[in-house]
XYZ file of C-alpha atoms in Angstrom:
648
model
C 115.279 71.465 103.331
C 113.206 73.410 105.842
C 110.529 74.891 103.628
C 108.293 76.275 106.368
C 110.179 77.703 109.371
C 108.271 77.707 112.647
C 109.085 81.243 113.766
C 108.715 84.669 112.129
C 111.662 86.837 111.200
C 111.454 89.863 113.502
C 112.984 92.987 111.983
C 111.812 96.459 111.074
C 111.731 98.529 107.940
C 110.894 102.053 106.800
C 107.146 102.583 106.819
C 105.810 104.136 103.650
C 102.179 103.184 104.123
C 100.171 101.590 106.883
C 97.075 99.406 106.778
C 96.161 99.606 110.462
C 93.668 97.500 112.348
C 90.775 99.214 114.066
C 89.905 95.937 115.780
C 92.086 94.870 118.707
C 91.824 92.406 121.542
C 92.954 93.422 125.014
C 95.414 90.554 125.497
C 97.477 89.704 122.457
C 101.003 89.613 121.177
C 102.421 91.269 118.112
C 103.922 88.928 115.507
C 106.243 90.776 113.135
C 107.487 89.791 109.698
C 109.651 91.578 107.172
C 109.283 90.287 103.630
C 111.287 91.332 100.595
C 109.936 90.396 97.202
C 112.586 90.030 94.494
C 112.365 88.918 90.848
C 114.562 85.864 90.251
C 115.280 83.259 87.630
C 115.191 79.489 88.080
C 118.594 77.826 88.520
C 119.667 74.170 88.762
C 119.231 72.233 91.976
C 122.463 71.445 93.797
C 122.888 68.249 95.856
C 123.366 68.778 99.594
C 122.310 72.421 99.423
C 119.639 72.976 102.069
C 118.726 76.615 101.479
C 118.568 78.847 98.462
C 120.657 81.399 100.348
C 123.679 79.130 99.857
C 123.600 79.832 96.118
C 124.502 83.025 94.305
C 121.118 82.741 92.600
C 118.723 81.476 95.275
C 115.854 80.608 92.896
C 116.289 76.865 92.576
C 114.266 75.377 89.755
C 111.306 73.577 91.304
C 110.931 71.076 88.441
C 114.347 70.946 86.639
C 113.253 73.456 83.990
C 115.397 76.609 83.908
C 113.348 78.779 81.574
C 111.285 80.468 84.298
C 111.082 83.884 85.918
C 109.971 83.855 89.559
C 108.780 86.301 92.230
C 110.233 85.163 95.552
C 109.626 86.456 99.058
C 112.773 86.215 101.200
C 114.226 83.770 98.651
C 111.771 81.072 99.774
C 109.566 78.966 97.507
C 106.727 78.516 98.334
C 106.654 81.751 100.276
C 107.258 81.930 104.038
C 104.390 81.081 106.392
C 102.432 83.359 108.669
C 101.842 81.698 112.046
C 99.789 83.346 114.779
C 97.037 82.831 117.351
C 93.548 84.295 117.313
C 93.831 87.712 118.949
C 97.412 88.317 117.856
C 98.363 91.444 115.936
C 100.249 90.632 112.737
C 102.563 93.392 111.542
C 104.051 92.654 108.151
C 106.494 94.915 106.327
C 106.328 94.249 102.571
C 109.290 95.518 100.520
C 108.651 95.383 96.784
C 111.972 95.232 94.917
C 110.359 94.470 91.584
C 110.834 97.357 89.126
C 107.686 96.450 87.171
C 105.181 94.627 89.389
C 102.442 96.287 91.425
C 101.394 94.088 94.302
C 98.597 93.550 96.794
C 98.808 90.928 99.528
C 95.566 89.068 100.283
C 95.171 86.872 103.367
C 92.931 84.171 101.927
C 90.618 82.768 104.596
C 91.171 85.503 107.187
C 87.815 87.287 107.396
C 89.319 90.530 108.753
C 86.286 91.152 110.957
C 85.989 94.904 111.492
C 89.132 95.534 109.419
C 87.924 96.013 105.838
C 91.022 97.899 104.675
C 93.377 95.033 105.558
C 91.926 92.479 103.122
C 94.601 93.161 100.516
C 92.577 93.186 97.296
C 93.736 95.683 94.682
C 90.984 97.980 93.389
C 88.550 96.690 96.012
C 89.997 97.431 99.472
C 93.198 99.279 98.594
C 95.492 100.625 95.924
C 98.236 98.233 94.896
C 101.758 98.651 96.258
C 103.773 100.211 93.449
C 107.180 98.978 92.247
C 110.155 99.719 94.502
C 107.979 100.805 97.419
C 107.405 99.515 100.961
C 104.186 99.004 102.865
C 103.367 97.960 106.425
C 100.244 95.844 106.829
C 98.829 95.490 110.327
C 95.753 93.553 111.439
C 94.331 91.528 114.307
C 93.710 87.837 113.662
C 90.060 86.957 114.285
C 89.590 83.407 112.965
C 91.645 80.174 113.111
C 92.414 77.597 110.460
C 94.529 76.532 107.517
C 94.702 79.463 105.120
C 97.180 81.046 102.708
C 98.401 84.407 101.475
C 98.879 85.393 97.853
C 99.122 88.282 95.441
C 95.817 89.806 94.377
C 96.463 92.010 91.347
C 96.744 89.735 88.318
C 98.452 86.331 87.799
C 101.553 87.066 89.877
C 100.681 84.701 92.720
C 101.503 81.687 90.557
C 105.037 83.051 89.986
C 105.877 82.290 93.618
C 104.119 85.125 95.441
C 102.092 82.917 97.800
C 102.528 80.870 100.957
C 100.771 79.329 103.990
C 98.883 80.907 106.885
C 98.429 78.770 110.012
C 96.222 80.255 112.753
C 95.597 78.529 116.099
C 92.991 79.265 118.753
C 94.393 78.541 122.241
C 90.967 79.153 123.788
C 89.152 76.489 121.736
C 88.402 73.241 123.585
C 87.700 71.543 120.253
C 91.118 72.506 118.924
C 92.810 71.364 122.125
C 91.091 67.992 121.752
C 92.190 67.753 118.116
C 95.809 68.426 119.097
C 95.760 65.301 121.292
C 95.009 63.204 118.198
C 98.297 63.780 116.369
C 102.021 63.917 117.104
C 103.208 66.486 114.569
C 101.957 68.529 111.634
C 103.182 69.142 108.106
C 102.110 71.510 105.336
C 101.203 70.166 101.893
C 101.245 73.183 99.541
C 100.036 72.344 96.025
C 100.271 74.396 92.842
C 100.245 73.937 89.092
C 103.433 75.356 87.590
C 103.616 77.158 84.247
C 106.901 77.941 82.535
C 105.564 81.219 81.178
C 105.337 83.872 83.858
C 102.085 85.536 84.850
C 102.607 88.749 82.857
C 102.937 86.805 79.613
C 99.898 84.629 80.289
C 97.837 87.647 81.330
C 98.708 89.397 78.080
C 97.315 86.429 76.153
C 94.015 86.665 78.019
C 93.671 90.334 77.081
C 94.537 90.068 73.391
C 92.326 89.682 70.346
C 92.375 86.919 69.251
C 92.301 85.357 72.694
C 95.246 83.192 73.843
C 94.306 80.753 76.610
C 96.874 80.011 79.331
C 96.680 76.283 78.536
C 97.793 73.521 80.867
C 100.661 73.799 83.317
C 103.965 72.131 82.490
C 104.356 70.505 85.912
C 102.626 70.172 89.274
C 104.430 71.087 92.482
C 103.945 69.946 96.066
C 105.885 71.945 98.683
C 107.802 73.587 95.855
C 108.950 70.387 94.187
C 107.952 68.378 91.134
C 109.351 67.216 87.830
C 108.937 68.440 84.281
C 108.854 64.983 82.710
C 110.237 65.962 79.248
C 113.457 66.924 81.069
C 113.953 63.462 82.564
C 116.006 62.223 79.628
C 117.062 65.612 78.227
C 115.838 64.175 74.952
C 115.090 67.437 73.177
C 117.830 69.964 72.547
C 115.538 72.985 72.715
C 114.364 72.233 76.273
C 115.848 74.463 78.975
C 116.638 71.641 81.404
C 119.268 71.310 84.094
C 122.200 68.991 83.422
C 120.846 65.979 85.338
C 117.113 65.835 85.916
C 117.183 62.131 86.751
C 118.284 62.956 90.317
C 114.646 63.115 91.393
C 115.496 63.634 95.066
C 116.695 67.136 94.110
C 113.200 68.050 92.978
C 110.488 65.841 94.505
C 110.138 66.673 98.191
C 109.599 64.377 101.170
C 107.480 64.334 104.327
C 109.494 62.495 106.996
C 107.483 60.293 109.349
C 108.073 57.732 112.084
C 106.272 54.422 112.424
C 103.262 54.544 114.731
C 102.936 58.322 114.796
C 99.972 60.320 113.503
C 100.443 63.474 111.454
C 98.191 66.408 110.702
C 98.648 67.356 107.057
C 97.495 70.890 106.368
C 96.655 70.671 102.665
C 96.539 73.986 100.792
C 95.170 74.040 97.249
C 97.116 76.932 95.743
C 96.513 75.810 92.157
C 95.947 78.383 89.463
C 93.606 76.419 87.201
C 92.960 72.757 87.934
C 91.240 70.821 90.651
C 93.135 67.776 91.874
C 92.611 64.567 93.793
C 95.247 63.747 96.434
C 96.065 60.269 97.756
C 98.897 58.572 99.661
C 100.056 55.134 98.598
C 99.010 52.526 101.200
C 97.482 55.038 103.651
C 94.067 56.434 104.483
C 93.263 59.974 105.596
C 90.792 61.401 108.100
C 89.442 64.892 107.350
C 89.257 67.006 110.536
C 89.263 70.622 109.310
C 87.872 72.518 106.325
C 89.071 76.126 105.921
C 88.968 76.931 109.614
C 85.919 74.802 110.435
C 86.660 71.729 112.558
C 84.548 68.829 111.282
C 83.539 65.426 112.541
C 86.284 62.961 111.516
C 85.591 61.609 108.040
C 87.743 58.760 106.690
C 88.660 58.819 103.006
C 91.073 57.076 100.642
C 91.586 60.173 98.478
C 90.686 63.850 98.690
C 89.395 66.329 96.108
C 91.053 69.740 96.453
C 89.861 72.553 94.187
C 91.754 75.844 93.699
C 91.948 77.868 96.951
C 90.429 75.116 99.120
C 92.180 73.890 102.278
C 91.862 70.824 104.483
C 93.486 69.234 107.504
C 93.724 65.439 107.421
C 95.166 62.993 109.954
C 97.421 60.235 108.609
C 98.951 57.475 110.733
C 102.277 55.967 109.677
C 101.017 52.391 110.107
C 102.707 50.667 107.165
C 106.048 48.893 106.916
C 108.916 51.412 106.865
C 109.442 52.507 103.294
C 109.081 55.312 100.768
C 105.428 55.831 99.805
C 104.426 58.149 96.986
C 101.605 60.627 97.483
C 100.260 61.878 94.154
C 97.686 64.124 92.567
C 95.470 63.515 89.566
C 93.533 66.117 87.608
C 89.834 66.790 88.242
C 87.342 68.287 85.758
C 89.867 68.772 82.975
C 91.018 65.964 80.740
C 94.764 66.399 81.258
C 97.346 67.782 83.644
C 100.783 66.808 84.957
C 100.945 64.623 88.062
C 102.118 65.959 91.400
C 104.425 63.884 93.627
C 105.663 63.962 97.211
C 107.277 61.148 99.224
C 105.829 59.894 102.509
C 109.233 58.781 103.823
C 109.517 56.580 106.920
C 112.437 56.845 109.314
C 114.693 53.854 108.710
C 113.354 53.206 105.217
C 115.921 51.706 102.829
C 117.479 54.078 100.315
C 116.177 53.156 96.870
C 115.963 54.937 93.547
C 112.655 56.741 93.171
C 110.436 55.351 90.398
C 107.405 57.413 89.390
C 105.377 54.882 87.424
C 105.023 51.923 89.819
C 102.224 51.241 92.344
C 100.827 54.756 92.324
C 97.799 55.570 94.502
C 94.358 55.121 92.983
C 92.422 58.231 91.931
C 88.924 58.753 90.485
C 88.401 59.495 86.805
C 88.813 63.171 85.921
C 85.094 63.689 85.156
C 83.611 61.570 87.981
C 81.580 63.962 90.151
C 80.645 61.389 92.805
C 83.746 61.852 95.036
C 83.281 65.636 95.145
C 79.601 65.363 96.039
C 80.183 62.665 98.668
C 82.892 64.765 100.281
C 80.628 67.814 100.560
C 77.761 65.739 101.941
C 79.901 64.160 104.662
C 81.669 67.260 105.994
C 79.782 68.053 109.208
C 80.898 70.882 111.523
C 82.111 69.585 114.865
C 80.330 72.231 116.940
C 77.774 73.992 114.714
C 76.112 75.874 117.569
C 79.343 77.793 118.187
C 78.912 79.915 115.041
C 77.251 83.295 115.488
C 75.746 83.149 111.992
C 73.923 79.806 112.357
C 70.548 81.575 112.188
C 71.012 81.852 108.434
C 70.113 78.144 108.329
C 67.020 78.253 110.531
C 65.563 81.571 109.383
C 62.248 81.705 107.587
C 62.744 81.555 103.811
C 60.978 84.896 103.389
C 63.683 86.620 105.457
C 66.527 85.400 103.238
C 67.605 87.390 100.205
C 68.273 85.012 97.320
C 70.710 86.161 94.631
C 71.087 84.014 91.516
C 74.358 84.661 89.687
C 74.580 83.249 86.177
C 78.121 83.211 84.823
C 78.197 83.604 81.052
C 81.239 83.635 78.813
C 80.765 86.382 76.231
C 82.682 88.714 73.968
C 83.029 92.303 75.153
C 81.116 94.463 72.703
C 83.532 97.404 72.783
C 86.926 95.640 72.905
C 86.287 92.273 71.284
C 87.949 90.510 74.227
C 86.694 87.171 75.514
C 85.234 87.805 78.984
C 83.060 86.313 81.719
C 80.015 88.087 83.120
C 77.731 87.751 86.130
C 74.109 88.462 85.227
C 75.381 90.094 82.023
C 77.887 92.433 83.718
C 81.628 91.870 83.396
C 83.682 92.949 86.386
C 86.560 95.276 85.458
C 88.732 97.050 88.020
C 88.059 100.739 88.452
C 90.513 103.587 89.062
C 89.635 103.824 92.762
C 89.211 101.041 95.319
C 85.502 100.294 95.582
C 85.490 100.636 99.357
C 86.649 104.270 99.050
C 84.082 104.966 96.342
C 81.321 103.548 98.532
C 82.467 105.329 101.690
C 82.735 108.692 99.917
C 79.346 108.276 98.269
C 77.459 107.291 101.406
C 79.035 110.003 103.584
C 78.657 112.822 101.043
C 76.362 115.740 101.825
C 72.819 114.922 100.793
C 73.579 111.260 100.044
C 70.698 108.814 99.913
C 71.020 106.317 102.752
C 72.491 102.882 102.001
C 71.648 100.723 100.102
C 70.032 103.334 97.889
C 73.282 105.259 97.464
C 74.508 105.409 93.898
C 78.196 104.636 93.361
C 79.717 106.744 90.562
C 81.461 104.832 87.814
C 80.071 101.475 89.007
C 77.362 99.045 87.929
C 74.707 97.526 90.163
C 74.418 93.772 89.545
C 70.776 92.594 89.624
C 69.733 89.819 91.999
C 68.507 87.722 89.074
C 69.795 87.338 85.507
C 68.019 89.752 83.145
C 67.484 86.906 80.688
C 66.851 83.341 81.827
C 67.684 80.546 79.395
C 68.628 76.874 79.260
C 71.999 76.981 81.025
C 73.043 73.568 79.738
C 72.756 74.777 76.125
C 75.261 76.934 74.200
C 74.906 80.518 75.340
C 75.226 81.884 71.805
C 72.029 80.033 70.890
C 70.182 81.676 73.771
C 71.298 85.216 74.522
C 73.935 85.892 71.894
C 77.693 86.174 72.208
C 78.196 89.861 73.034
C 78.218 91.646 76.360
C 77.243 95.328 76.560
C 78.221 96.211 80.132
C 81.611 96.045 81.870
C 83.176 97.939 84.740
C 83.358 97.921 88.541
C 80.281 95.954 89.619
C 78.728 95.407 93.015
C 75.783 94.103 95.014
C 74.759 96.227 98.024
C 74.101 94.488 101.353
C 72.955 95.767 104.739
C 74.666 94.657 107.934
C 72.777 91.725 109.450
C 71.141 90.734 106.157
C 70.763 86.983 105.542
C 71.988 86.188 102.046
C 71.744 83.161 99.776
C 73.779 83.015 96.572
C 73.040 80.488 93.854
C 75.939 80.176 91.422
C 74.665 78.841 88.111
C 77.224 77.362 85.744
C 76.865 77.725 81.972
C 78.802 76.534 78.950
C 81.785 78.471 77.677
C 81.556 79.767 74.115
C 83.402 76.663 72.921
C 80.471 74.563 74.164
C 82.393 73.007 77.072
C 81.365 73.112 80.715
C 84.081 74.060 83.198
C 84.534 73.703 86.930
C 84.719 76.986 88.854
C 86.040 77.410 92.377
C 84.472 80.446 94.077
C 85.937 82.341 97.047
C 84.181 84.910 99.248
C 86.314 87.479 101.060
C 85.395 88.674 104.539
C 83.155 85.715 105.455
C 82.713 82.012 105.782
C 79.532 80.566 104.279
C 77.383 77.448 104.513
C 77.090 75.192 101.463
C 73.373 74.440 101.556
C 72.690 72.975 98.126
C 74.058 71.762 94.826
C 72.683 70.076 91.766
C 72.889 69.762 88.000
C 71.020 71.441 85.179
C 69.007 74.619 85.601
C 68.383 75.786 89.158
C 64.647 75.866 89.864
C 63.623 78.301 92.599
C 60.354 76.493 93.143
C 61.656 72.947 93.635
C 65.414 72.827 94.273
C 65.431 74.540 97.704
C 63.464 71.567 99.025
C 66.660 69.512 98.718
C 68.820 71.974 100.697
C 71.002 70.749 103.556
C 69.948 73.056 106.388
C 71.068 70.883 109.302
C 74.831 71.063 109.885
C 76.064 71.817 106.337
C 79.776 72.428 105.893
C 80.992 75.956 106.616
C 83.891 77.221 104.478
C 84.995 80.156 102.295
C 85.754 78.485 98.932
C 83.477 76.108 97.085
C 83.193 74.394 93.738
C 80.524 74.800 91.066
C 80.644 71.636 88.988
C 80.274 71.465 85.197
C 76.603 71.642 84.181
C 75.772 72.394 87.800
C 74.772 74.949 90.414
C 75.739 75.523 94.042
C 73.851 77.441 96.742
C 75.570 79.059 99.721
C 74.310 81.162 102.639
C 76.012 83.711 104.855
C 75.201 86.602 107.148
C 76.364 90.056 106.039
C 77.933 90.776 109.431
C 81.159 92.472 108.319
C 80.784 96.023 106.923
C 83.131 96.663 104.031
C 83.737 95.758 100.382
C 84.274 92.050 99.867
C 85.351 90.447 96.606
C 83.441 87.353 95.453
C 85.205 85.733 92.536
C 86.366 82.618 90.792
C 89.558 81.526 92.554
C 91.091 80.521 89.221
C 92.917 83.807 88.472
C 92.550 83.558 84.698
C 88.768 83.534 85.088
C 88.805 86.336 87.650
C 90.823 88.723 85.479
C 88.401 87.948 82.643
C 85.534 89.317 84.742
C 84.182 86.376 86.765
C 83.688 88.439 89.906
C 81.469 90.866 91.788
C 81.927 92.942 94.958
C 79.559 92.707 97.910
C 79.451 96.079 99.666
C 77.985 95.906 103.166
C 76.879 99.061 105.039
C 79.887 101.229 104.092
C 78.620 104.050 106.337
C 79.603 101.841 109.301
C 83.238 101.621 108.190
C 85.923 103.914 109.562
C 87.350 106.489 107.161
C 89.764 104.945 104.616
C 93.445 105.182 105.630
C 95.703 107.170 103.270
C 97.214 104.037 101.728
C 93.823 102.981 100.409
C 93.822 106.114 98.205
C 97.542 106.277 97.411
C 97.102 105.569 93.701
C 94.593 108.430 93.363
C 96.691 111.018 95.161
C 99.257 110.991 92.342
C 96.921 109.980 89.545
C 97.265 111.613 86.143
C 93.502 111.229 85.657
C 91.178 113.352 87.765
C 88.348 111.675 89.712
C 85.810 113.432 87.512
C 87.424 111.923 84.428
C 87.383 108.447 85.957
C 83.695 108.729 86.737
C 82.659 109.905 83.300
C 82.851 106.527 81.589
C 82.233 103.354 83.558
C 82.462 101.058 80.558
C 86.045 101.952 79.692
C 87.808 102.151 83.043
C 91.383 101.186 83.837
C 93.311 101.141 87.097
C 95.222 104.319 87.860
C 98.942 104.114 88.492
C 101.454 106.424 90.044
C 103.532 108.561 87.731
C 106.663 106.576 88.564
C 104.894 103.377 87.615
C 103.755 104.925 84.352
C 107.368 105.636 83.468
C 108.306 102.032 84.290
C 105.487 100.784 82.086
C 106.754 102.826 79.164
C 110.274 101.530 79.642
C 109.425 97.859 79.859
C 106.289 97.802 77.735
C 104.322 95.741 80.211
C 100.726 96.323 81.200
C 100.061 96.379 84.929
C 96.291 96.117 84.603
C 94.879 94.136 87.511
C 91.633 93.001 89.176
């Protein structure tokens, strides 16, 4: 099955709304895609069927379980790739055929330099695309690498609404040199797979008492895996296909030839868990981290946290055969195993067995592999980055922001939430970039960053109450949170920023791993440690010579991580936990950089307000009880189906 076609589908569609680029390069080509998103239901795999289009119901079950609703783009799972070169204009027509789902399409890893309205984050850079509507998204590609696209409203991306982005830079000598080191490339797209759809799991997060999403039922690589209880169809109440023992219908293969070297573009599209990836009998060489080419680093296995991406080189240097590549869970005590076959040309046909000679993985709670990986990822050409001065600048010129993430109970609703410096992020009725632009350009406005944003909360640079972050939070600052709503930190273009993310215990007393993603920028990972971050002593251990540069990084249990970046991209940029369940519970903040330097918002950014049933004055009157606005047609759909479309 050809999961990731090499070329875009070039068609046109009616334009209802346009997100247009204001940043263009003089010599570029336009790459056009037309995507149709359709709700589907999982159906049994069929031998010798190579595309879902050959079935009446194209939504093949990825793991042999049939009790699953899916959101598919162009009947492809995972979703179709975006492929382009730096400087190209991508024009994507998104047709939403779902009668109940509002959507926003985020291009994870693309910094959208000078194009703040194309980031695709509902309630931050745009209004969501309503059910049964069409939108045209247009932007210029400004940075290369292995990235991915996904929904950015609630938990819908894990229903199938995500796929790869592969961006090349034909002008890069380093990339040209890398291309001489391998013969072909393959995508390895990883995701944990729940049998309950995102709307159901989101409802559990927003109820009192709280219902956690739990662990996934299977783990998929390139859209294939196996729900192990279905293997023998032992339980009558399981919704399994007739014959789940035909593993080749579900577990996918990467086809290789002896002696050739392959670039595996590994995309961590998991919803909750971190994983460790290894290939039986083979070693890997890391050469790229989220768009940053790095000095080759040889490893036996690779930690991949949610939303992280890597390129590794693997040489097919073993005897021809079928070699299993597997995943194991990291920083949670249990999770299903992911499988994919590294299949040599000419290998004998044998029955696949999942429990023999599997690759070795570290223990789930062993932090050493993660730390060693971070310490050994060195940018290949660090002087090429225009933000490298954030590493050499005098400490007094760097603004340090310490974000302490507490899990608390919302005082007004009783819901279990996360907060940053005691403020829980909740989506507002208007995209924050439009709120900021209107406020800073209003008559008599105080100049940025002194401008006050109506209906929003300013997050302080330090936690209002410091405590022992390795101790239960309820013993230190209580269990209730007083403040929730749209929250932001103002930045000025050119400002040098350091963020220290301090982990704390959840209310159940357990420490979790969090994978944080910054929109609109790459950052340098300059420090990490365990316990309570100490401003006086810990910066002495920072890595300020050639630290890794990326856009998604892990904060380990009982730990802290420090990153630095230059605020060189005016706009509103979401900074959030890349595990969607945590993000919708408030583990997020928006960095707003010099909004007066942005162009005026395009009409689509305000589309949800133009037909809102709540006036702007009403939405600004209470910032602690805000909800996203919806179009009147969407309101009717909500009444009919009884589903909340609240998003982040």
